[in-house]
XYZ file of C-alpha atoms in Angstrom:
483
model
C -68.772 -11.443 -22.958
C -68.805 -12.602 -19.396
C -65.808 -15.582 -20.435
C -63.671 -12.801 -21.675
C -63.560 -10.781 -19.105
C -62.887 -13.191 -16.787
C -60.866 -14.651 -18.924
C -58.736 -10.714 -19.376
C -59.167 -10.470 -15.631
C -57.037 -14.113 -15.214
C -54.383 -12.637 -17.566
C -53.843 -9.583 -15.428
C -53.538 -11.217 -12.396
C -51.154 -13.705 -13.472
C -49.269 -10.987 -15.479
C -48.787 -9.138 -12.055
C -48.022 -11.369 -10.309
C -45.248 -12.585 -12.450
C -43.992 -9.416 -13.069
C -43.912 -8.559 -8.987
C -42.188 -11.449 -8.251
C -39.897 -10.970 -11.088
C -38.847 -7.785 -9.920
C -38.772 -8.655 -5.816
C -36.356 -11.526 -6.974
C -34.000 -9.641 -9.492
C -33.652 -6.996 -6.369
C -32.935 -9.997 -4.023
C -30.800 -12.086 -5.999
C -28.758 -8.845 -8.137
C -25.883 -8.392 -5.127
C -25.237 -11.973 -4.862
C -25.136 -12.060 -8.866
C -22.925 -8.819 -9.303
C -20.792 -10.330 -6.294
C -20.269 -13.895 -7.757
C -19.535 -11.618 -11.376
C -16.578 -9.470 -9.787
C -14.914 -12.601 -8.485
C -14.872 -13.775 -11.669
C -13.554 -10.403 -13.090
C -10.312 -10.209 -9.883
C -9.003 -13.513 -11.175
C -5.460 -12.473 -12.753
C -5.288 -14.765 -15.828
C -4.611 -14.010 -19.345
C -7.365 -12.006 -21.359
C -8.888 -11.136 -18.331
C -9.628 -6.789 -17.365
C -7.723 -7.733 -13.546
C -4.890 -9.013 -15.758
C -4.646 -5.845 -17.906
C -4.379 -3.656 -14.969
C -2.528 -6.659 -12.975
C 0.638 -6.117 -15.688
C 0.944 -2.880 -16.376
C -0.545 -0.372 -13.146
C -2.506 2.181 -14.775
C -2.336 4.451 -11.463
C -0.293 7.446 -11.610
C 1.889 6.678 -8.932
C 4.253 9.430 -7.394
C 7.329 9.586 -4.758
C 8.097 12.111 -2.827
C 11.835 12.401 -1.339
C 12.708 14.882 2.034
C 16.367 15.153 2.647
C 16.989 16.411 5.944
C 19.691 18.945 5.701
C 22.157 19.757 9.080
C 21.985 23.146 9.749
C 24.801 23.498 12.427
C 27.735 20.829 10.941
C 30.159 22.941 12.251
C 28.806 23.206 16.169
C 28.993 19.395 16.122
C 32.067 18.146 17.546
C 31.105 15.141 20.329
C 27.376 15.073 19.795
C 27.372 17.353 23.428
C 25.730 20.112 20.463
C 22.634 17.965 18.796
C 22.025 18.043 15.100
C 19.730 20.716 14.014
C 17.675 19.667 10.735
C 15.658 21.414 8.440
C 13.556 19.197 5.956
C 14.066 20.165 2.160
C 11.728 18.972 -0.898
C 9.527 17.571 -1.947
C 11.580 16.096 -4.846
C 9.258 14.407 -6.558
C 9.434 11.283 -9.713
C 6.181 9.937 -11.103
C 6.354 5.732 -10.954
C 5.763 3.259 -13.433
C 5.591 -0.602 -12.792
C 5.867 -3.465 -15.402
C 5.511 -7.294 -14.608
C 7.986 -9.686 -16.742
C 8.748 -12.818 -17.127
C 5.659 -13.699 -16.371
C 4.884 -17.619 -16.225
C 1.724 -19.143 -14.860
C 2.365 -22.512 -12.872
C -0.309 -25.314 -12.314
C -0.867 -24.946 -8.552
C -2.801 -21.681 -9.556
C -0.118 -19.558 -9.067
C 1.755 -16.783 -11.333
C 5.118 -16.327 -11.360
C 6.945 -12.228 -12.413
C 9.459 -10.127 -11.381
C 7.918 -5.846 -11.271
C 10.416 -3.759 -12.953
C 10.231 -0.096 -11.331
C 10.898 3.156 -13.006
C 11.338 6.790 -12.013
C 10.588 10.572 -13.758
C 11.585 13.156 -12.185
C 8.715 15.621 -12.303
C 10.047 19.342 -11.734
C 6.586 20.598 -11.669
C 5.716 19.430 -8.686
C 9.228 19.712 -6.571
C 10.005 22.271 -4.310
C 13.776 23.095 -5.215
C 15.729 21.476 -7.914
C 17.929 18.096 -7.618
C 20.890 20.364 -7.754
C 20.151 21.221 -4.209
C 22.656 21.206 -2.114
C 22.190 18.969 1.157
C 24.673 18.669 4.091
C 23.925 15.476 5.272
C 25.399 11.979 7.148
C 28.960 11.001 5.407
C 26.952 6.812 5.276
C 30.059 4.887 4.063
C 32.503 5.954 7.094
C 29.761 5.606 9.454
C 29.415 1.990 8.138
C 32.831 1.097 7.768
C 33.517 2.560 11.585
C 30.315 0.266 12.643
C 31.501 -2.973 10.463
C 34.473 -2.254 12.085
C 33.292 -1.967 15.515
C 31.311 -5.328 14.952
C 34.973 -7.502 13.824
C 36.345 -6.107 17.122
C 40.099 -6.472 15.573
C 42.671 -4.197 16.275
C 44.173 -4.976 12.602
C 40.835 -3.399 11.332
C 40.815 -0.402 13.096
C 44.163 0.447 12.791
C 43.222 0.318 9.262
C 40.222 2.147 9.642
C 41.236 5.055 11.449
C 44.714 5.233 8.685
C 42.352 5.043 5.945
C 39.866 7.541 7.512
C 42.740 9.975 8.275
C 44.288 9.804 4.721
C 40.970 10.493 3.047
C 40.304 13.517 5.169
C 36.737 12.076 6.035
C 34.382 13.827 8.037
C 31.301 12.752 9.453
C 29.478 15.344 7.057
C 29.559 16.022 3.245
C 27.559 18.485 0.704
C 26.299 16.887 -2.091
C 23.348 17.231 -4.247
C 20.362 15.538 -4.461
C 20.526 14.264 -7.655
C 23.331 11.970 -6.988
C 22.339 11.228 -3.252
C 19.357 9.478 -4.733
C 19.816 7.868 -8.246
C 23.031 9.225 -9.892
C 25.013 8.428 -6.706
C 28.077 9.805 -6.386
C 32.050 8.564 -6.355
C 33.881 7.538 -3.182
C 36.938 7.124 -2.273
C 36.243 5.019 0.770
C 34.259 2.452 -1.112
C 36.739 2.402 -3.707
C 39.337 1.215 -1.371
C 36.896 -1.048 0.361
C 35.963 -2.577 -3.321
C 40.074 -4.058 -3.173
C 39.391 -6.880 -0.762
C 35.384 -6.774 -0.242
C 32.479 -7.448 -2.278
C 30.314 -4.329 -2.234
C 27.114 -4.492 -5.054
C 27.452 -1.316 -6.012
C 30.744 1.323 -7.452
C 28.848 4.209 -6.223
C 26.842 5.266 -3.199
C 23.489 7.056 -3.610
C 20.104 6.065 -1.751
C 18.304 4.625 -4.962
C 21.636 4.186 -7.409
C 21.086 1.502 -10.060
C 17.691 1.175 -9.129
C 15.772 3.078 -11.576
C 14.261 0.062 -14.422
C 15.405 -2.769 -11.796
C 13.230 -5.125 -10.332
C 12.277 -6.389 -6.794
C 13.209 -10.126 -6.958
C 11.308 -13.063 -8.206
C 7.315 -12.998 -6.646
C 5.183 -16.017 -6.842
C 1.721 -15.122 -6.051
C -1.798 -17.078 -6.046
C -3.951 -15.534 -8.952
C -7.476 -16.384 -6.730
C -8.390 -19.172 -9.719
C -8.639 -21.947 -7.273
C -9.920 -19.739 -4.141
C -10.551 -15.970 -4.942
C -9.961 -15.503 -1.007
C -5.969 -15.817 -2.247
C -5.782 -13.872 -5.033
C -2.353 -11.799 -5.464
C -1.377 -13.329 -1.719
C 2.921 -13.880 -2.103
C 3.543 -17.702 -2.127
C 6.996 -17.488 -2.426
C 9.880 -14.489 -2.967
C 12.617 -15.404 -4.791
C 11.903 -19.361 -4.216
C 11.448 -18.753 -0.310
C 8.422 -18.459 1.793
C 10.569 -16.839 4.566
C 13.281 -14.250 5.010
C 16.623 -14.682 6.435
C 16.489 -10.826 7.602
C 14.150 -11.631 11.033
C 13.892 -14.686 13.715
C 10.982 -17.340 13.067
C 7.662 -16.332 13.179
C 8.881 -12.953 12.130
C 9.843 -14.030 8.753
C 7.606 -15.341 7.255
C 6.050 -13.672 4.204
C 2.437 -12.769 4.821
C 0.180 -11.135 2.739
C -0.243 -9.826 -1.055
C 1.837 -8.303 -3.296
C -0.151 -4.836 -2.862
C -2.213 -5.094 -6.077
C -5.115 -6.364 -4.587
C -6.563 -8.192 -1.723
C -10.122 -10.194 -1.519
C -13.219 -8.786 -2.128
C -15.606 -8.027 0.535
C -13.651 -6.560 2.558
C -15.003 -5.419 6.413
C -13.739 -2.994 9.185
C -12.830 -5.734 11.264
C -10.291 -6.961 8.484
C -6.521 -7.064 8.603
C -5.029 -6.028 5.461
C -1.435 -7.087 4.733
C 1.288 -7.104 2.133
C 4.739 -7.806 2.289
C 7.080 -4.877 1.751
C 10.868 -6.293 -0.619
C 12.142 -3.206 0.623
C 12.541 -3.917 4.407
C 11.686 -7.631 3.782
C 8.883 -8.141 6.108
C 5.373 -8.016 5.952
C 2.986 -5.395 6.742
C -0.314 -5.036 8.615
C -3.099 -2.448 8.345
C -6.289 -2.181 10.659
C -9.297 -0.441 10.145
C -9.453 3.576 10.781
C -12.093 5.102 9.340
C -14.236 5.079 6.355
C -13.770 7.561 3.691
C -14.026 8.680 0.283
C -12.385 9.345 -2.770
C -13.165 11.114 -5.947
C -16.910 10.496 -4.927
C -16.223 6.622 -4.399
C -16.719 4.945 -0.860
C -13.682 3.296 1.124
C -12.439 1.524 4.076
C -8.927 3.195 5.491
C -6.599 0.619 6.698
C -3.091 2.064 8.537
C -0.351 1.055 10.335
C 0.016 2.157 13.915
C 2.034 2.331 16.135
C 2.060 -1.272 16.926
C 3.298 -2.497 13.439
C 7.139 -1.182 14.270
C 6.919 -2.452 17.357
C 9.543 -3.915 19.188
C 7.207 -6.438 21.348
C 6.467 -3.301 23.891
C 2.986 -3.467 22.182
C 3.001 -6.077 20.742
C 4.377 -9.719 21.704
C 4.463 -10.667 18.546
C 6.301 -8.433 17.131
C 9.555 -9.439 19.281
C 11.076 -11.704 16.611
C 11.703 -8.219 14.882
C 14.720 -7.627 17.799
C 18.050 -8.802 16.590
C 19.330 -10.632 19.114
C 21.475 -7.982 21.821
C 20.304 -5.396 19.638
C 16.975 -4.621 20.137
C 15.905 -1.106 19.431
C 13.078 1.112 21.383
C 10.028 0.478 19.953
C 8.704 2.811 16.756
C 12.146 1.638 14.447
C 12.996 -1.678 12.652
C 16.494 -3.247 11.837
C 16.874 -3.516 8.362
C 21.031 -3.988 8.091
C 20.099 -7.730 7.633
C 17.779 -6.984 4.572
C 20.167 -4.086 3.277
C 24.017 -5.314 2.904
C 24.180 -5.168 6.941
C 24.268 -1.176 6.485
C 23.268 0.031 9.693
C 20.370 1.346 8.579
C 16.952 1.780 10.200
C 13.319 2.471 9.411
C 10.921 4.195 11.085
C 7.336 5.941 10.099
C 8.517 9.929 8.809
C 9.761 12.538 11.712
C 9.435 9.259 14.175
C 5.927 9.065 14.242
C 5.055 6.957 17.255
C 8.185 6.095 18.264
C 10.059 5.885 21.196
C 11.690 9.226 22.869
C 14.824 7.361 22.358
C 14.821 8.204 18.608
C 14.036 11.816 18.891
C 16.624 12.641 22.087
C 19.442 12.974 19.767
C 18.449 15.713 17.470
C 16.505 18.844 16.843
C 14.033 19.301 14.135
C 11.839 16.216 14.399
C 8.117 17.297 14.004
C 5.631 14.308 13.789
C 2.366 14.932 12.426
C -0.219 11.722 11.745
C -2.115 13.664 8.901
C 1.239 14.013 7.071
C 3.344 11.400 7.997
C 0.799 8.363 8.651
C 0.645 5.196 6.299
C -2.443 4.057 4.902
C -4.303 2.339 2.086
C -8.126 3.155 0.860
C -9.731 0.035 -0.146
C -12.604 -0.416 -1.999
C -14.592 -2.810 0.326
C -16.630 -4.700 -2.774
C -13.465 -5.443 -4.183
C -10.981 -5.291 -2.242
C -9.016 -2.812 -4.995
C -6.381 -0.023 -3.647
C -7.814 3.326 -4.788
C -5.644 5.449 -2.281
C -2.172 5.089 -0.987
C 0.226 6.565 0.962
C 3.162 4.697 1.868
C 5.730 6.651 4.455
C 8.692 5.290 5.389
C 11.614 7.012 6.858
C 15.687 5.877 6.612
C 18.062 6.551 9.729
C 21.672 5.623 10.197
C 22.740 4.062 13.454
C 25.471 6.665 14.891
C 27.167 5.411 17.906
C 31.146 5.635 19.105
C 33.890 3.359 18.309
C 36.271 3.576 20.943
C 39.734 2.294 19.102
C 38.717 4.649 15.814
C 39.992 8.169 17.118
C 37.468 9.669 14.847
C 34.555 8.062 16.228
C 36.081 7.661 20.022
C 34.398 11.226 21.666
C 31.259 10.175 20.563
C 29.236 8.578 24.047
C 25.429 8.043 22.929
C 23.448 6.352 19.799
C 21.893 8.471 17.870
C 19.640 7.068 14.919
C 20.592 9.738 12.322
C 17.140 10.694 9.771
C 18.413 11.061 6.545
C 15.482 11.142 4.037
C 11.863 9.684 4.466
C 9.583 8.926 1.208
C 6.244 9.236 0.751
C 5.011 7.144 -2.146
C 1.185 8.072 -3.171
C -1.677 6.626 -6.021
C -4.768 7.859 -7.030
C -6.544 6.681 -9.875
C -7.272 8.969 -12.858
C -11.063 9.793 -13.688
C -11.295 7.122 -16.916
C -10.439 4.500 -13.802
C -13.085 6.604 -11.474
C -15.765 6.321 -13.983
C -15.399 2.409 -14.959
C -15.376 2.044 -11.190
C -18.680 4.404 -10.344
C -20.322 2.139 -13.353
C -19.297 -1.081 -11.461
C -20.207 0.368 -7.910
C -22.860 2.426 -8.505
C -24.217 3.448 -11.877
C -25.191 -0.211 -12.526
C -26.438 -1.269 -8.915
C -28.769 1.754 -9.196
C -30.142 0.952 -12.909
C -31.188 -2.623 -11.725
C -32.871 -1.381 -8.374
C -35.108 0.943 -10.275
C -35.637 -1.630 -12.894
C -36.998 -3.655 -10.242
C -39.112 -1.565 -8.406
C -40.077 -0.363 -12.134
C -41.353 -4.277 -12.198
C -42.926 -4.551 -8.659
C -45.004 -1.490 -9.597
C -46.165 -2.273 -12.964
C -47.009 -5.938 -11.251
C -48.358 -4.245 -8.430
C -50.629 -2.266 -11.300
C -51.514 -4.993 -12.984
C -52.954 -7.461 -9.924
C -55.000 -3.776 -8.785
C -56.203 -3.429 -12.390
C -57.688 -7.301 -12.145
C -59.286 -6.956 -8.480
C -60.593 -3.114 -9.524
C -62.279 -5.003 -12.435
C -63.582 -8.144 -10.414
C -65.022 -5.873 -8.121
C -66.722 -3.808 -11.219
C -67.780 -7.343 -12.772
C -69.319 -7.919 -9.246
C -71.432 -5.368 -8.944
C -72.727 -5.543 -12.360
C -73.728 -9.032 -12.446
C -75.618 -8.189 -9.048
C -77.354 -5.173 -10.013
C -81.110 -5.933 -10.014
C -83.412 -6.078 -13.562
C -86.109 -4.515 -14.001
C -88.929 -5.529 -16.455
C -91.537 -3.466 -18.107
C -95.359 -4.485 -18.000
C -97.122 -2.777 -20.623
C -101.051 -2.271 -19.853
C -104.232 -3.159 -22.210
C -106.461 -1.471 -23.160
């Protein structure tokens, strides 16, 4: 009797025991586990859940256009009256994105080109895209400024000829539809089409865009160092761009899928942008949340258009003579040498300079700031807003009559964009399982172990201690008496 209850006592102190330490090393070891399991799970490759989501973006992705309409065409003669704009939309198209031509390559790399698509989505425009918007007449303003640039009197004797017969105007009405994809017929561009290349028949801000694709992206897929995973080796065969003086273009960053996981407030995040070719940097704001998940908000300040006022290194961004006040960026190099320039929406943190030369600018950070929500675990977008605003550089040419009155530069807002994504709730839930449903089942099931070991080693001392004091209780014996 004695043998088996030591014996029983042995059992539950060696069953507690196991099952404490167990549990206190399943709580230790499960973040390092689930950590080492989602690198596994970012690595784009075939068959993989990254690489289904990697090809086809299941985000509901929306853009949101703002035309800014003149108000006061006719007061404007010499610029001595400023431009008076009112902002009109949104007009709004939902997104989708498909990779192609997708070929893996042995360094660990992917090659694909994204093709891009656009729905208009009248439910959730203000206005219609037959809106009427009185706005900057782009082609004569660029063919007065290409002009300006050959310096040749042949050219703008041409110019202003061609300008007079056409009865251009620095102004036209047209309607939104064909100012952004349908684009519209002009006469100018026609006529410039006789002796120039130009890549497109019509003008319109996104013509021939819609199901086109944004060159040919080479990216690392993270299989050989998940610390590189969707970071841009190469666009279009290059590892620089053409568009900016060295170290300015080189292309930095990912291809805006993804970045590393474990991501920290004192990370940079970055992503190169095809549209302006150049790359993008985003520091740490604040944390937040969305749809009940945790995030780190990265955004660009007011240092990341900077023309080296803020920032040294952001000087190579000048074109050389050229350099504009800080808060706008050249992109005529990147866009068919339009004279075209982006800034953040209503010149956000830009320079007076940009804002001097018309009326109707109202910056706001809450509505006009850029910023992505990252998931710091994974380093997976789950909010973004990306604002960008186009301008046209309006300045006098002195030997075009029609452009000879006008004495000061004025960058000219046109439209600004504001592309958002926000994952649905089947996305929301697969990520609360990942983040937090699963994280919390294994703590409990490990302080559900540490307790029942705890029990277990209590149960065997309670009962050593019982055993104890039984086996030193005195005996008594009974005497019986003769008689």
């Amino acid at each position: 009797m004695i043998c088996t209850l030591k014996k029983k006592i042995s059992i539950l102190v060696f069953a507690g025991i196991l099952f404490a330490v167990s549990g206190l090393a399943l709580y230790l070891t499960f973040p390092s586990i689930m950590d080492s399991q989602i690198r596994k799970k970012l690595i784009v490759k075939e068959g993989s859940q990254s690489y289904k989501y990697w090809k086809d973006v299941p985000v509901p992705i929306y853009i949101h256009f703002y035309f800014f309409n003149i108000t006061n065409e006719q007061e404007i003669w010499d610029f001595t009256n400023k431009p008076i704009l009112e902002e009109m939309g949104p007009y709004t198209f939902r997104e989708s994105r498909e990779k192609v031509n997708i070929t893996w390559n042995e360094n660990g790399t992917v090659s694909y080109k994204q093709i891009r698509r656009w729905y208009y989505q009248p439910d959730r425009t203000n206005g219609s895209l037959d809106d009427i918007v009185t706005t900057l007449n782009v082609p004569m303003v660029a063919a007065a400024l290409s002009g300006k640039q050959m310096n040749e009197d042949l050219v703008f004797f041409a110019l202003e000829e061609i300008f007079s017969s056409l009865n251009c105007t620095w102004f036209i009405q047209k309607p939104v539809r064909e100012l952004l994809f349908e684009g519209y017929d002009d006469k100018l561009m026609q006529i410039a089409k006789t002796f120039m290349h130009l890549p497109y028949d019509k003008f319109g801000w996104f013509y021939k865009r819609n199901g086109t694709d944004d060159g040919l992206i080479t990216m690392f897929t993270g299989e050989n160092d998940i610390e590189t995973v969707d970071e841009i080796d190469s666009w279009n065969g290059e590892n620089t761009v053409p568009a900016y003086d060295p170290p300015c273009n080189m292309i930095n960053g990912s291809a805006g899928d993804m970045w590393p996981p474990k991501r920290t407030r004192q990370d940079k995040i970055t992503l190169f942008v095809t549209d302006i070719c150049r790359s993008l940097s985003f520091s740490y704001l604040a944390d937040t949340e969305v749809k009940g998940i945790k995030a780190y908000r990265y955004w660009a300040d007011n240092k990341e258009l900077d023309n080296g006022k803020y920032d040294p290194n952001n000087k190579c961004f000048c074109s050389e003579g050229n350099c504009l006040p800080a808060g706008g960026l050249n992109v005529s190099s990147c866009k068919f040498d339009a004279p075209a320039v982006v800034s953040y929406p209503h010149f956000l943190f830009a320079d007076s300079n940009y804002t001097q030369g018309v009326i109707g600018m109202r910056p706001n950070p809450q509505e006009h700031r850029m910023y992505l929500d990252i998931i710091p675990e994974l380093g997976v977008p789950i909010g973004v807003a990306a604002r960008m605003q186009i301008n046209i550089i309006f300045e006098g040419v002195l030997n075009i009559s029609q452009f000879e009155n006008i004495t000061q530069r004025i960058y000219f807002p046109v439209l600004w964009f504001s592309e958002t994504a926000e994952p649905g709730d089947d996305i929301v839930s697969q990520l609360k399982l990942v983040l937090k449903t699963i994280p919390i089942i294994m703590n409990v099931f490990s302080f559900f172990m540490v307790s029942v070991g705890s029990f277990l080693v209590l149960s065997a001392f309670v009962l050593s201690i019982l055993y104890a004091l039984g086996k030193n209780e005195p005996s008594y014996t009974t005497v019986s008496s003769g008689k």
